[in-house]
mmCIF file of C-alpha atoms in Angstrom:
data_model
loop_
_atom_site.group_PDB
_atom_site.id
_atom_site.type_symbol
_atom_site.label_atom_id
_atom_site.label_comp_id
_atom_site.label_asym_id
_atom_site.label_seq_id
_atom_site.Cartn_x
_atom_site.Cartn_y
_atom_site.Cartn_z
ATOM 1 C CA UNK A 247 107.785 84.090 68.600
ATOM 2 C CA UNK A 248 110.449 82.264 70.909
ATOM 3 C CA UNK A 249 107.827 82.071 73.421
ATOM 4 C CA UNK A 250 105.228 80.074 71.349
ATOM 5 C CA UNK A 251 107.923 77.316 70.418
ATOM 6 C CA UNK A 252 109.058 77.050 73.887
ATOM 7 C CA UNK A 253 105.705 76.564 75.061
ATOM 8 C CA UNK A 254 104.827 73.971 72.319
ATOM 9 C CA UNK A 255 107.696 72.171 72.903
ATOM 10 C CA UNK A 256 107.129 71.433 76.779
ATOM 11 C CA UNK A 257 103.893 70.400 76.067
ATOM 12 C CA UNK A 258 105.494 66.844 74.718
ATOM 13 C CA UNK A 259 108.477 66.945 77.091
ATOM 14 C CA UNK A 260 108.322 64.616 79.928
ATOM 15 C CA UNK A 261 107.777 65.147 83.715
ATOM 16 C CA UNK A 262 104.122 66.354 84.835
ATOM 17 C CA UNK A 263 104.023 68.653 81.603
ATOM 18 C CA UNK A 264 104.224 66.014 79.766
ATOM 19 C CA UNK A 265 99.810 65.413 79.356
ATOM 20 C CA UNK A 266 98.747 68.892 79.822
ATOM 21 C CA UNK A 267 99.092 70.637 76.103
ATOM 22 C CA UNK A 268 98.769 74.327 75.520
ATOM 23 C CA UNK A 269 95.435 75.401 74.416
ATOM 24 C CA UNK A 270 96.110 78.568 71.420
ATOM 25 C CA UNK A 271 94.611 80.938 74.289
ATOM 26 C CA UNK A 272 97.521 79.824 76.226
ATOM 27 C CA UNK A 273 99.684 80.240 73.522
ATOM 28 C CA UNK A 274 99.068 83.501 72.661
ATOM 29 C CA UNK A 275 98.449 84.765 76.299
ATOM 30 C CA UNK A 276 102.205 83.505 76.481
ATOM 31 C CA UNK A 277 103.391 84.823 73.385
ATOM 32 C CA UNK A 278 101.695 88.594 74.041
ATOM 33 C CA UNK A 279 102.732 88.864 78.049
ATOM 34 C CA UNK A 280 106.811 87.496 77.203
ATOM 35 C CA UNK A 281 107.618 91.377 76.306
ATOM 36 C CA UNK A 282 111.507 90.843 75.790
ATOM 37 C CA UNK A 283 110.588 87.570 74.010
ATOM 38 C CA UNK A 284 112.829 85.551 76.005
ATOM 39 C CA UNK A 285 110.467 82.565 76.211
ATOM 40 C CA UNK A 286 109.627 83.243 79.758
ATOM 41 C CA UNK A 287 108.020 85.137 82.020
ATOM 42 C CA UNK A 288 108.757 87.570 84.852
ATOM 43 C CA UNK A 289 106.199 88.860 87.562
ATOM 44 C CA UNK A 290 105.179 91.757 85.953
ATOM 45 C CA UNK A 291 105.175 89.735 82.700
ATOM 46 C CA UNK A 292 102.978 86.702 84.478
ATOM 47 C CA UNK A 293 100.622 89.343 85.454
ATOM 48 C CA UNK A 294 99.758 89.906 82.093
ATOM 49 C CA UNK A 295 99.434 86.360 81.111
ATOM 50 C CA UNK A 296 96.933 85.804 84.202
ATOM 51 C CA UNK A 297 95.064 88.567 82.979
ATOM 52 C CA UNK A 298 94.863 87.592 79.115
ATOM 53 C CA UNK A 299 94.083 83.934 80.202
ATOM 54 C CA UNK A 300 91.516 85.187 82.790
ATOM 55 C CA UNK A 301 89.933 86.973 79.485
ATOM 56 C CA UNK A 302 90.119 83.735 77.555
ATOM 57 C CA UNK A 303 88.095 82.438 80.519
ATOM 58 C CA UNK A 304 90.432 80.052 81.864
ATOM 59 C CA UNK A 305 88.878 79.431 85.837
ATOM 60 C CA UNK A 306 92.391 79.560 87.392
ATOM 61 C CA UNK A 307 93.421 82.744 86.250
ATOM 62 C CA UNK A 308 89.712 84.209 86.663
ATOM 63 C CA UNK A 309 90.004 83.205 90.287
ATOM 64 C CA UNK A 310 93.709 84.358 90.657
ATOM 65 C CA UNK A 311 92.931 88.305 89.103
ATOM 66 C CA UNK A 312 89.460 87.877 91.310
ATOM 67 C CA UNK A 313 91.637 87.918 94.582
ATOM 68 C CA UNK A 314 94.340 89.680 93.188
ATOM 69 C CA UNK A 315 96.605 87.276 94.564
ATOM 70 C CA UNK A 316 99.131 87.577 91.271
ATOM 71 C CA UNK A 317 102.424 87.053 93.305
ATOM 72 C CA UNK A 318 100.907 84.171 95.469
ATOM 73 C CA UNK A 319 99.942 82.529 92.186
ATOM 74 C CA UNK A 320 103.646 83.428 90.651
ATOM 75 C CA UNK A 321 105.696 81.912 93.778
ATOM 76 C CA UNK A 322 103.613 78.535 93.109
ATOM 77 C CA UNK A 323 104.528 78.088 89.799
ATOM 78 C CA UNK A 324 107.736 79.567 89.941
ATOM 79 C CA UNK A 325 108.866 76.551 92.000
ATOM 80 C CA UNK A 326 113.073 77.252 91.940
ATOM 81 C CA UNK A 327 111.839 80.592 93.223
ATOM 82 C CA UNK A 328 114.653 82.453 91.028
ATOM 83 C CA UNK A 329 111.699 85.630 89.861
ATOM 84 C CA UNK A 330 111.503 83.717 86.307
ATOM 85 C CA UNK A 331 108.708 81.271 85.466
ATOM 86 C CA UNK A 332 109.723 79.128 82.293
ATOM 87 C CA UNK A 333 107.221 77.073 80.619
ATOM 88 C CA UNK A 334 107.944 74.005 82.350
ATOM 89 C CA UNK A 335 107.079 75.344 85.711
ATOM 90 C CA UNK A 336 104.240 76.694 83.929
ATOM 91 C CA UNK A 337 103.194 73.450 82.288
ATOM 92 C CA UNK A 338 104.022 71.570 85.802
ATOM 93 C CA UNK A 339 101.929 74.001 87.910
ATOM 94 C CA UNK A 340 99.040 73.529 85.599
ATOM 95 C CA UNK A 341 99.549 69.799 85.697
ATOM 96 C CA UNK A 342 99.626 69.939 89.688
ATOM 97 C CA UNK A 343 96.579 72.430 89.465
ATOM 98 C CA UNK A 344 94.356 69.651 87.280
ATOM 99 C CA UNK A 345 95.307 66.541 89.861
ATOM 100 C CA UNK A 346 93.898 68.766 92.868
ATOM 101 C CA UNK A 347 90.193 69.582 91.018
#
């Protein structure tokens, strides 16, 4: 469960996280695709979430497993580029996402 309290907790940090809260679909996409339960997310790990949330109907992810562009998507969000995505750079490239609709 490391994964849900991680990604609770960034929802009410600061930075551009800081007004985009995680929906429970979110939360549990997170929480089922973090297989070592380390509170983030590798590639093969991300590609889970994307799918789960594109289930859950979220548009992004729905548009992201449409064009199967998985590792595009990951190398946004993943913005020191070091193969992990934490939930910050999740919460931040969500946040970025929202300003550009």
């Amino acid at each position: 469960m490391i994964g849900a309290g991680v990604l609770v907790a960034v929802s009410v940090s600061g930075g551009l996280a800081q007004n985009v809260k995680p929906t429970q679909s979110e939360i549990d996409a997170w929480v089922k695709s973090d297989a070592n339960a380390d509170g983030r997310l590798n590639k093969s790990e991300f590609i889970v979430f994307v799918k789960a949330m594109a289930e859950a109907g979220q548009k992004t992810a729905q548009r992201v497993r449409f064009f199967r562009a998985y590792g595009y998507a990951f190398s946004v969000a993943d913005k020191n580029q070091d193969g992990i995505l934490t939930p910050e750079e999740m919460r931040a490239a969500e946040a970025q996402q929202r300003t550009r609709q």
